[in-house]
Amino acid sequence: MRELLRFEAERAWQNYEEGAELLDLIDADSRGTLWLLVHNLLRAARTHRIARFCRFGERVSPLQT
């Protein structure tokens, strides 16, 4: 399971990097909202990457950083 999660995390990073090239195509009024969404997703991805998926079996609180 960890290998699958690692694969999916790497794939997500590639998608974020490729998607960054498209930001100029987004309406200027919407870029702030999109930036916030991407920032939060990247932060979550970094958190999971740092943890190296070692939280199996533990209950995770949304307030943990």
Short mmCIF file of C-alpha atoms in Angstrom, two decimals:
data_model
loop_
_atom_site.label_atom_id
_atom_site.label_comp_id
_atom_site.label_asym_id
_atom_site.label_seq_id
_atom_site.Cartn_x
_atom_site.Cartn_y
_atom_site.Cartn_z
CA MET A 1 0.00 0.00 0.00
CA ARG A 2 2.82 2.41 0.81
CA GLU A 3 4.34 1.96 -2.64
CA LEU A 4 1.00 2.81 -4.24
CA LEU A 5 0.68 5.93 -2.08
CA ARG A 6 4.25 6.94 -2.89
CA PHE A 7 3.53 6.50 -6.62
CA GLU A 8 0.35 8.57 -6.40
CA ALA A 9 2.14 11.32 -4.43
CA GLU A 10 4.87 11.56 -7.08
CA ARG A 11 2.25 11.66 -9.81
CA ALA A 12 0.43 14.48 -7.99
CA TRP A 13 3.68 16.50 -7.75
CA GLN A 14 4.19 16.12 -11.50
CA ASN A 15 0.63 17.29 -12.14
CA TYR A 16 1.12 20.36 -9.93
CA GLU A 17 4.35 21.25 -11.71
CA GLU A 18 2.80 20.86 -15.15
CA GLY A 19 -0.31 22.77 -14.09
CA ALA A 20 1.74 25.73 -12.91
CA GLU A 21 2.45 26.53 -16.55
CA LEU A 22 -1.28 27.07 -17.13
CA LEU A 23 -1.85 29.67 -14.40
CA ASP A 24 -1.58 32.55 -16.85
CA LEU A 25 -4.63 31.17 -18.65
CA ILE A 26 -6.80 31.64 -15.54
CA ASP A 27 -8.79 34.85 -15.21
CA ALA A 28 -6.91 37.34 -13.05
CA ASP A 29 -9.85 37.62 -10.63
CA SER A 30 -9.74 33.86 -10.00
CA ARG A 31 -5.99 33.40 -9.55
CA GLY A 32 -6.01 34.19 -5.84
CA THR A 33 -8.57 31.51 -5.11
CA LEU A 34 -6.74 29.01 -7.29
CA TRP A 35 -3.45 29.87 -5.60
CA LEU A 36 -5.01 29.20 -2.18
CA LEU A 37 -6.38 25.85 -3.32
CA VAL A 38 -3.07 24.76 -4.84
CA HIS A 39 -1.12 26.02 -1.82
CA ASN A 40 -3.29 23.98 0.56
CA LEU A 41 -3.05 20.86 -1.60
CA LEU A 42 0.73 21.19 -1.85
CA ARG A 43 1.02 21.69 1.89
CA ALA A 44 -1.02 18.54 2.49
CA ALA A 45 1.10 16.63 -0.02
CA ARG A 46 4.31 17.80 1.66
CA THR A 47 2.97 16.77 5.07
CA HIS A 48 2.21 13.29 3.82
CA ARG A 49 5.52 13.06 2.01
CA ILE A 50 7.45 14.05 5.13
CA ALA A 51 5.52 11.54 7.22
CA ARG A 52 6.41 8.91 4.60
CA PHE A 53 3.00 7.39 5.04
CA CYS A 54 3.85 6.17 8.55
CA ARG A 55 0.47 7.06 10.01
CA PHE A 56 -1.25 3.83 9.11
CA GLY A 57 -3.47 2.78 11.97
CA GLU A 58 -3.32 6.13 13.74
CA ARG A 59 -6.20 8.50 13.99
CA VAL A 60 -5.19 11.79 12.41
CA SER A 61 -6.69 15.04 13.64
CA PRO A 62 -7.26 17.78 11.05
CA LEU A 63 -5.60 20.17 13.52
CA GLN A 64 -2.24 18.39 13.41
CA THR A 65 0.53 20.16 11.48
#
